[in-house]
Coordinates of C-alpha atoms and ligand atoms in Angstrom, one line a residue:
X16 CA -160.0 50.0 -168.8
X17 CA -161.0 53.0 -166.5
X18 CA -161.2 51.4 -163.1
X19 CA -157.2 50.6 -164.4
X20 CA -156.2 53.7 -165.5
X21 CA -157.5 55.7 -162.4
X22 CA -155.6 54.1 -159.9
X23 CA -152.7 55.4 -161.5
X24 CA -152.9 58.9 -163.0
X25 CA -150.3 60.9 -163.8
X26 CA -152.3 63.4 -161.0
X27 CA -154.1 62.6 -158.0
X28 CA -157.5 63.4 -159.2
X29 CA -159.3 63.2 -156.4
X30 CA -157.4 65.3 -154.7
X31 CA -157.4 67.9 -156.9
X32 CA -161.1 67.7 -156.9
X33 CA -161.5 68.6 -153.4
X34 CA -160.0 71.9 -154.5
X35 CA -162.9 73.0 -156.3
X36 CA -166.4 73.2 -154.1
X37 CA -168.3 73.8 -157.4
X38 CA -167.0 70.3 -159.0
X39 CA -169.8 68.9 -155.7
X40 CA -172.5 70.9 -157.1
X41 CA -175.8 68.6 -158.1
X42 CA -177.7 69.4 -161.0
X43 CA -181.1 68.2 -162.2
X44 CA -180.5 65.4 -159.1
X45 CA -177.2 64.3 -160.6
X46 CA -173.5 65.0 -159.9
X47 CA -172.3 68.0 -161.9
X48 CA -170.2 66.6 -164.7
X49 CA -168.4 69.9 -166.1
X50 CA -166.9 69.5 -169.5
X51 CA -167.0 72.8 -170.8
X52 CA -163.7 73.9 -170.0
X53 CA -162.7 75.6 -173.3
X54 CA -165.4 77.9 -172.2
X55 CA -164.3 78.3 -168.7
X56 CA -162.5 76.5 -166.2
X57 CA -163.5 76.5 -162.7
X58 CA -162.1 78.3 -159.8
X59 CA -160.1 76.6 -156.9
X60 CA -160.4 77.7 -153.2
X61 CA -157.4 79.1 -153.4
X62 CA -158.3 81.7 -156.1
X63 CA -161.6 82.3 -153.9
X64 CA -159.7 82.8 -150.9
X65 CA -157.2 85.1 -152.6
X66 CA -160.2 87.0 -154.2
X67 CA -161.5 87.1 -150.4
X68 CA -158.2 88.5 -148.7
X69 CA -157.9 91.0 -151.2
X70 CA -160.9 92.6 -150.7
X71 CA -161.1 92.2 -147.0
X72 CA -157.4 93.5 -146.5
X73 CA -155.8 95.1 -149.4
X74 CA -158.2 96.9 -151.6
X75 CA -157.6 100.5 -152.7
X76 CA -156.7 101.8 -156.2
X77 CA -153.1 101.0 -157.9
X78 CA -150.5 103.1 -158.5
X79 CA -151.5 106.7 -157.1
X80 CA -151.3 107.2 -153.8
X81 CA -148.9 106.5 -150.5
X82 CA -151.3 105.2 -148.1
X83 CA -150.8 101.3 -147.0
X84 CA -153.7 99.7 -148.7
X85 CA -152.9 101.6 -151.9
X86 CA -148.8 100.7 -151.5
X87 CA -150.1 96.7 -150.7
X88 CA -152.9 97.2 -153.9
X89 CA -150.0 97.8 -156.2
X90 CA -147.7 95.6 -154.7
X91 CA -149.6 92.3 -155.7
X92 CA -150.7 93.9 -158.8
X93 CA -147.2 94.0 -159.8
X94 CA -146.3 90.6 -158.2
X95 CA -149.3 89.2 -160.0
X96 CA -147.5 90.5 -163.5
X97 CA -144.2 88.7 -162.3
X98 CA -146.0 85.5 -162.0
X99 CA -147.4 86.0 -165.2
X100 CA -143.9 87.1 -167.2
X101 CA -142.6 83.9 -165.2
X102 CA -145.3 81.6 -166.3
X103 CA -144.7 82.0 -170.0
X104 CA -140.8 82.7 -169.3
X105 CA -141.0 86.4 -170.7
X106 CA -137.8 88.0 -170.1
X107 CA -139.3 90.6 -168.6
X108 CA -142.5 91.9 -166.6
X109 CA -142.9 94.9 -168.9
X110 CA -143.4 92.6 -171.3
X111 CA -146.9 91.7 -169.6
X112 CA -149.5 94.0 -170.6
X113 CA -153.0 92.9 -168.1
X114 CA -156.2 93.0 -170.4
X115 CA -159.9 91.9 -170.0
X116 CA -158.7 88.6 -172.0
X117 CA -157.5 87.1 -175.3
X118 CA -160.0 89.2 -177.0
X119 CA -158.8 92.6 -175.6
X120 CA -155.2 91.4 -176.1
X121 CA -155.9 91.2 -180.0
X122 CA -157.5 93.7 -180.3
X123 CA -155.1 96.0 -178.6
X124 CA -152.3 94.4 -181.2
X125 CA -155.3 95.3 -184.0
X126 CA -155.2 98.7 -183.0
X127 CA -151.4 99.4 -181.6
X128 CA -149.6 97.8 -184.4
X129 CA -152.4 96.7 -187.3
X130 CA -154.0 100.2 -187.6
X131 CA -150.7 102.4 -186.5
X132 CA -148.3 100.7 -189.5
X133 CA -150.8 98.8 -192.0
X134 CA -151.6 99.9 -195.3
X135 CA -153.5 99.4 -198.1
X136 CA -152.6 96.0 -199.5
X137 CA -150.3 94.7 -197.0
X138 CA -151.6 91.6 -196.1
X139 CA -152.0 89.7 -192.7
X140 CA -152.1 85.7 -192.8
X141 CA -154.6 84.0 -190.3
X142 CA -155.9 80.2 -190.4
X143 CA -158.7 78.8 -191.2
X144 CA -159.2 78.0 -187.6
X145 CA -158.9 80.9 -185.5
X146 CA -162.2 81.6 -183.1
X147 CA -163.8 84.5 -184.1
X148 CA -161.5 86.9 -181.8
X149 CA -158.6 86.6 -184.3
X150 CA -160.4 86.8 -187.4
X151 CA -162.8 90.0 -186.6
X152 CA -160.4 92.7 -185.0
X153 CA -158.4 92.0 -188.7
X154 CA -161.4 92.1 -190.7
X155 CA -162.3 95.4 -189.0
X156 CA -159.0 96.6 -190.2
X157 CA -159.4 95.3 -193.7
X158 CA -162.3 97.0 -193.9
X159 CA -160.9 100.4 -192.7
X160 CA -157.1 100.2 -194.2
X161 CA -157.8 97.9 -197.9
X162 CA -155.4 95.2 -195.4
X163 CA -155.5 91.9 -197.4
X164 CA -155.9 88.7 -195.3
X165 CA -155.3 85.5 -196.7
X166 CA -156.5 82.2 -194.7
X167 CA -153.8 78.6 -194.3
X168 CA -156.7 76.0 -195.1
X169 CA -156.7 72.6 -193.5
X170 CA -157.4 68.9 -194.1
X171 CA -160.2 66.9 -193.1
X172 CA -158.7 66.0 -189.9
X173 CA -158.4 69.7 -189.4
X174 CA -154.5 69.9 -189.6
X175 CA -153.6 73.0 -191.0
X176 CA -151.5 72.6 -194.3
X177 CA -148.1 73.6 -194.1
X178 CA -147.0 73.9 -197.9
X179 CA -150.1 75.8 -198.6
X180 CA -148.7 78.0 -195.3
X181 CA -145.2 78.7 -196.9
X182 CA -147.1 79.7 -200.2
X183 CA -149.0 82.4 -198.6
X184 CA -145.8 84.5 -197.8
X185 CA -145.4 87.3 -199.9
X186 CA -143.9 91.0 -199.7
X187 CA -146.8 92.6 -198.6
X188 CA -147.2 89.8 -195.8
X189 CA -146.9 92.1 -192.4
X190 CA -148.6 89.7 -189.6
X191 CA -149.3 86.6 -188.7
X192 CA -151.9 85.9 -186.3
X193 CA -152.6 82.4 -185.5
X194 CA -154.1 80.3 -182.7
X195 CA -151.7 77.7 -181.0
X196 CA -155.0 75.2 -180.1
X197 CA -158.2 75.4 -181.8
X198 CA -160.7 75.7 -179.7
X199 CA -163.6 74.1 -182.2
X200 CA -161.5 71.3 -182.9
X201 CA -158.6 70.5 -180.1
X202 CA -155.6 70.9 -183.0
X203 CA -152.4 72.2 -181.9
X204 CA -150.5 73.8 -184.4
X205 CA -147.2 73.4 -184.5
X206 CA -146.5 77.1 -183.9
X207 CA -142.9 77.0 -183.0
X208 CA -141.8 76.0 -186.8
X209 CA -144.8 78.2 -188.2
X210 CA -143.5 81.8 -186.1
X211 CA -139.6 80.3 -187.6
X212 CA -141.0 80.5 -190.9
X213 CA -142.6 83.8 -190.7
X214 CA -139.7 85.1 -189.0
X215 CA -137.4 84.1 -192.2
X216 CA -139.7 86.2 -194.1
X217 CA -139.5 89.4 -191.4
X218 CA -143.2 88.8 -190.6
X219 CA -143.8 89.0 -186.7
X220 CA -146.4 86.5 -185.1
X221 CA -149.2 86.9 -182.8
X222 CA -150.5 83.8 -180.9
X223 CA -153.9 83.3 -179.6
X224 CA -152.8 81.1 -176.7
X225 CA -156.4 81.0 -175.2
X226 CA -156.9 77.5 -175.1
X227 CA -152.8 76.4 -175.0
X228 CA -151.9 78.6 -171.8
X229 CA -154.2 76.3 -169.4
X230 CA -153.0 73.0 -170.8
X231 CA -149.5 73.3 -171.9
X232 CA -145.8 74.4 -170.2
X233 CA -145.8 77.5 -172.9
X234 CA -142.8 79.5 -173.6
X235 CA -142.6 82.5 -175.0
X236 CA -138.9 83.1 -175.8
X237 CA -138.3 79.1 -177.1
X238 CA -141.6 79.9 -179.1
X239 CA -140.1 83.4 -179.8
X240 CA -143.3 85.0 -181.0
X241 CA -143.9 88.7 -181.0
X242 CA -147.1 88.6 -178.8
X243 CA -148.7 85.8 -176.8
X244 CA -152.2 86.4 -175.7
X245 CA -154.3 84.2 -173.2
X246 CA -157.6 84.6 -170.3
X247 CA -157.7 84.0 -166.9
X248 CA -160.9 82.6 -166.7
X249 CA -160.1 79.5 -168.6
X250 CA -157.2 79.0 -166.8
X251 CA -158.9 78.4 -163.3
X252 CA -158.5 82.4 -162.7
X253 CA -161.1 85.1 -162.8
X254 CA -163.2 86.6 -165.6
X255 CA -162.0 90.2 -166.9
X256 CA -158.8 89.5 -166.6
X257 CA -156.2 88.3 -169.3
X258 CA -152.5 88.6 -170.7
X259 CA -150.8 90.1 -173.7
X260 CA -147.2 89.5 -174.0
X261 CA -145.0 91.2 -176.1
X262 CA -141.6 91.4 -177.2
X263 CA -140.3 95.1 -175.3
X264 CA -139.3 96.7 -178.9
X265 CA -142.4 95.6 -180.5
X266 CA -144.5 97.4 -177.7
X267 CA -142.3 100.3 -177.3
X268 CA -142.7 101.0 -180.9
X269 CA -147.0 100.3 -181.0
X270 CA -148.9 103.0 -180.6
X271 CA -151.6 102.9 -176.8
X272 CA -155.4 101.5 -177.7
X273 CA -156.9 103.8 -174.8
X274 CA -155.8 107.0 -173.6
X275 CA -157.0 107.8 -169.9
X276 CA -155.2 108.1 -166.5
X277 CA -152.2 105.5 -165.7
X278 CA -151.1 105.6 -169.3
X279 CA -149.3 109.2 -169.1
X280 CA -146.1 110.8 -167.9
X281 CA -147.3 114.1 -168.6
X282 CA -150.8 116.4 -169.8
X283 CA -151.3 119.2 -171.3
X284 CA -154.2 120.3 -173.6
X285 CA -151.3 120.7 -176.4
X286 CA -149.6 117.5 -175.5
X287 CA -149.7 113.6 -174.1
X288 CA -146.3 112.2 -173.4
X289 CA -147.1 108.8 -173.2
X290 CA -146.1 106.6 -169.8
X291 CA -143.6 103.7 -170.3
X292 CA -144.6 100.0 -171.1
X293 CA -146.6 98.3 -169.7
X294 CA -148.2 101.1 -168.5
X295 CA -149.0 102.7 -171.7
X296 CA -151.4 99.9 -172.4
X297 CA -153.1 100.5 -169.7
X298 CA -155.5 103.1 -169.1
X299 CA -157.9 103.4 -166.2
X300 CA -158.1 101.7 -163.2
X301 CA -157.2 98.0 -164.3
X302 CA -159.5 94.2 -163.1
X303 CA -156.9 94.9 -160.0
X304 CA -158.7 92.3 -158.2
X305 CA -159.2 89.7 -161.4
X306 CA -154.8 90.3 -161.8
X307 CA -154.6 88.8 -158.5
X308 CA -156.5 86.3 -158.7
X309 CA -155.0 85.5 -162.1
X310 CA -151.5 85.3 -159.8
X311 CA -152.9 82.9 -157.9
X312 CA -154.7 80.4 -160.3
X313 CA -151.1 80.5 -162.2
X314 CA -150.0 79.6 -158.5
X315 CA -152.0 76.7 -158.4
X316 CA -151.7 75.7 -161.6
X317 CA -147.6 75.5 -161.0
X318 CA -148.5 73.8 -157.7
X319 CA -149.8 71.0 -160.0
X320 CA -147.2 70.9 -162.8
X321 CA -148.2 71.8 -166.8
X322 CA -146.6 68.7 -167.4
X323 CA -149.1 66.6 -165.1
X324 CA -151.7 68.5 -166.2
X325 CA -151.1 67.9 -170.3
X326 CA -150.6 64.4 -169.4
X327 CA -153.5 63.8 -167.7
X328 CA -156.1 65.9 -170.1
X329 CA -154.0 63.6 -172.5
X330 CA -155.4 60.4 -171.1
X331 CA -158.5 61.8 -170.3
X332 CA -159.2 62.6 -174.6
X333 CA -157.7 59.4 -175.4
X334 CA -160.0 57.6 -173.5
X335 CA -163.1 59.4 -174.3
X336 CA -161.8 59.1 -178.6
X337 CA -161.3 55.6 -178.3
X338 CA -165.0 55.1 -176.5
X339 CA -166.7 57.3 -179.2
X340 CA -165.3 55.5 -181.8
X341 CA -166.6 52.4 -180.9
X342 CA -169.7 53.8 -180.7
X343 CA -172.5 53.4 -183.9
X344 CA -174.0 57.0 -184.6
X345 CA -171.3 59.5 -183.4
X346 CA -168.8 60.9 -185.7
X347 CA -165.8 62.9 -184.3
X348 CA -164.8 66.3 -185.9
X349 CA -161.1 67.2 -185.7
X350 CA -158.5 64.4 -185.3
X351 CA -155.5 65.6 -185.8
X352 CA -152.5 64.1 -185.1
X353 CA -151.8 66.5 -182.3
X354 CA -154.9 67.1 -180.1
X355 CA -155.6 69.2 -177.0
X356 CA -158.1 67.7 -174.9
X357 CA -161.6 69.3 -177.1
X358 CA -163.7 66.9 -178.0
X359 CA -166.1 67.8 -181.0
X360 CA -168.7 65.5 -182.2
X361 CA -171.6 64.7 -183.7
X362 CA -174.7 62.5 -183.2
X363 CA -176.6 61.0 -186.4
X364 CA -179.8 62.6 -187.3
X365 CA -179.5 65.0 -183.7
X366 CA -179.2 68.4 -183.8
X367 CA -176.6 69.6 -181.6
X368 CA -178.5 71.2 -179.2
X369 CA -180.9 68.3 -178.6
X370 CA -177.6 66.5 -177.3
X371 CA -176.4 69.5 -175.1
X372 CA -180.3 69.8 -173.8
X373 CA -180.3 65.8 -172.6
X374 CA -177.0 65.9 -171.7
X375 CA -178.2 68.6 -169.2
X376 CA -180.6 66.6 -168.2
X377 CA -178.3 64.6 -166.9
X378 CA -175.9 66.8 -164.9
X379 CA -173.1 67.0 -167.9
X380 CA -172.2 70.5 -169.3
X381 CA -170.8 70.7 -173.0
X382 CA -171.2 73.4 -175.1
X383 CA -172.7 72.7 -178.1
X384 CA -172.9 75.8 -181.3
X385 CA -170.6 76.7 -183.5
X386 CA -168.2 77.7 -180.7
X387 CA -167.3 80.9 -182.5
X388 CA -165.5 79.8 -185.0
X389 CA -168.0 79.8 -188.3
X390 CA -165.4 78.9 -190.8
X391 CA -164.2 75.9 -189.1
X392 CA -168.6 74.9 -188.9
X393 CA -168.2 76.2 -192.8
X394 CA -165.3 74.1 -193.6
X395 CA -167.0 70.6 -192.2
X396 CA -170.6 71.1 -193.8
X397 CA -171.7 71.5 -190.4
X398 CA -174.3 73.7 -189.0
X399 CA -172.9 73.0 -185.0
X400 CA -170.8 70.8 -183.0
X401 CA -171.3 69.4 -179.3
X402 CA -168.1 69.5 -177.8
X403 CA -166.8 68.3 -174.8
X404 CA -163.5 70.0 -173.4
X405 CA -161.8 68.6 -170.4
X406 CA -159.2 69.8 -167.4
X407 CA -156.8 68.0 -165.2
X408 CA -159.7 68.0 -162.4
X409 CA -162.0 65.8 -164.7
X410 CA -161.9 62.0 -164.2
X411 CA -162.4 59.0 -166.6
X412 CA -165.7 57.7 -164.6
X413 CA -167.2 61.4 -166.1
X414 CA -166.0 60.3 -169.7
X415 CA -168.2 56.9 -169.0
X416 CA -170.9 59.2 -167.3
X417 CA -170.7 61.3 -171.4
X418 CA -171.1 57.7 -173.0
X419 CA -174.0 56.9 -171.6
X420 CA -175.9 60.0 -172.2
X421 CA -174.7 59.7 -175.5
X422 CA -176.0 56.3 -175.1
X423 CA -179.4 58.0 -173.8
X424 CA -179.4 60.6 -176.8
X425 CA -179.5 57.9 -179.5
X426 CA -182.1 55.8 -177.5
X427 CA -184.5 58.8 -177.2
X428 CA -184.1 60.2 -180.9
X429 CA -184.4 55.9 -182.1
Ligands
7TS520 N1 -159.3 82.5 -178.7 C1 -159.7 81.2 -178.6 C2 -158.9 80.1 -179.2 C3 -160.7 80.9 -177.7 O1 -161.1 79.6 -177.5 C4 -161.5 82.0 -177.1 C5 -162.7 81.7 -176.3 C6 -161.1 83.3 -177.3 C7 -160.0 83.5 -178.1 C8 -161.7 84.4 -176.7 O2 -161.4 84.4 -175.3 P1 -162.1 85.5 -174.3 O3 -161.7 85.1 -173.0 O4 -161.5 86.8 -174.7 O5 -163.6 85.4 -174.6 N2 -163.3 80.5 -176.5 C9 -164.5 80.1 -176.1 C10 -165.0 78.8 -176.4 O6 -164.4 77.9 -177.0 N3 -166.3 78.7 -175.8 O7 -166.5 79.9 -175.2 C11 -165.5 80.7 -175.4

């Protein structure tokens, strides 16, 4: 079935391989066999080169100064924000707020709109499977304002339950904040019906697009949630460096999680009159390097097609499912009708980490833990996962290359 399936993919594979020089890395003798994308993706030349020619020709700090290298700085800053708003089809760039990553993007909503218009006992709806950067910002905030949050549970294939969803709507209920892809389990929520529902109740939505950005064609306005929030480095792009959209009224309105330079119009030691958005979100010299690399791993990733990718990544989990479930002794966790390409599993009577450590062994990289998300460990009676998490550069001779280590794993533990 492999050798058939790779001589037609909806991507040339090997092609795209050539892209990334770490993909030819060996390790412990064997061919590097990277499946820990939901981690971090790998970087393409082009990113490194763009990284390169930045700092070799167009370094200097954004935003202050009229020399050329300062003028060219903060032009690709800015351009790097316009390939952002046009990647998730904001309507516009002041819409794009640059942060370290999905964790500073919640945490900025936590702080400009959770701590600045919360009370005690309004309440703020998350699900049972958000990683642990959209459940502790809230917590913190529960802790600090008497906030209630209330959890949508899921099913055993880790589908989240819809009726128990609607039920959880109330008039205290002033947030949702809910992940479009698991990253524990692959499930994609179907987030465009769940932010209509909230929206029928007045109750604006925060995504946690951290593991849907890199995979899927996302959109913003069709999705029409009040912030989107996503990392570059899993989307082939550099650490430090990530994306908080939101809706212009909704920002204009929250109150800045940093004060510092940038963020101002005007100081005095009475007074701060606050700079417009985006700016006002961000304080300090900014990952100015990391935003234009982001710019250019968005590049590439259009270069490819979302569609191509999502289809490929769609084979790719298809064919490794259907392998592990025709093998004795591994037990997937997470099969939801509608998957992203994660891959959780586990091995009878092998810890976890046993199966990561062989694996290593043999060149392939999973992650194995509880992939911070606790709960969702909580909610299968597990202590861990391995998990494997693919991208459009990965190739269905690796899935093979998984099997028999997983193969090895069972041999070695009898
Ligand atoms: N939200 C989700 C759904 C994630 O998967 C992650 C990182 C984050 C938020 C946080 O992203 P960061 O870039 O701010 O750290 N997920 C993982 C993972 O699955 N393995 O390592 C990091």
């Amino acid at each position: 079935m492999s050798a058939v399936l790779e001589r037609r993919p909806v991507l040339n594979v090997d092609a795209v391989r050539r892209d990334f020089p770490i993909l030819d890395l060996v390790v412990n003798g064997r061919p590097l066999v990277y499946l820990d994308n939901a981690a971090s993706s790998q970087m393409p030349n082009a990113v490194i080169e763009r990284l390169v020619k930045y700092q070799k020709e167009e370094h200097a700090n954004i935003h202050r100064a009229v020399h050329y290298l300062s003028e060219t700085a903060t032009r690709e800053f800015e351009l790097a924000r316009e390939k952002a708003r046009r990647f998730l089809n904001a309507r516009e760039a002041r819409e794009i707020i640059f942060t370290r990553g999905t964790t500073e993007a919640i945490n900025l909503v936590m702080h400009g709109y959770g701590r600045a218009f919360l009370k005690a006992g309004d309440e703020i709806i998350l699900s049972a499977l958000e990683h642990h950067s959209n459940i502790v910002p809230w917590q913190m905030l529960a802790n600090e304002k008497g906030v209630v949050l209330r959890v949508i549970p899921m099913n055993d294939r880790g589908e989240l339950l819809q009726e128990e969803f609607a039920k959880l709507f109330n008039r205290n209920t002033r947030l949702l904040a809910l992940t479009h892809v698991s990253n524990a389990l692959g499930t994609v929520n179907p987030v465009k019906e769940m932010i209509g529902y909230a929206h029928s109740h007045g109750v604006p939505v925060l995504v946690d697009g951290a593991q849907a950005a890199p995979h899927k064609r996302v959109d913003v306005q069709d999705l029409d949630c009040d912030f989107y929030a996503f990392s570059g480095h899993k989307l082939c792009g550099p650490t430090g460096i990530g994306v908080l959209y939101g809706k212009a009224e909704r920002l204009e309105a929250m109150q800045p999680y940093q004060g510092g330079g940038d963020m101002i119009l005007s100081v005095t030691f009475e007074k701060t009159d606050y700079n417009v958005i985006p700016y006002k979100f961000e304080a300090g010299t900014p990952a100015i390097a990391a935003a234009i690399g982001l710019g250019a791993a968005i590049d590439y990733l259009e270069g490819i097609g979302l569609a191509g990718i999502e289809a490929w990544e769609h084979e790719l989990l298809a064919y490794a499912t259907s392998r592990m479930k025709e093998t004795k002794g591994v037990r997937i966790i997470g099969e939801a009708a509608d998957k992203s390409a994660v891959l959780s599993f586990e091995i009878d009577g092998v810890h976890p980490h046993d199966v990561g450590t062989i694996l290593n062994e043999e060149g392939i990289a999973i992650r194995t833990g509880h992939h911070c998300a606790q709960p969702v460990m909580q909610r299968f009676h597990v202590p861990a996962t391995a998990r494997a998490s693919f991208a459009f550069y990965n190739t269905l001779a690796e899935v093979d290359k998984l099997m028999e280590g997983i193969v090895k794993v069972r041999e070695i533990f009898g």
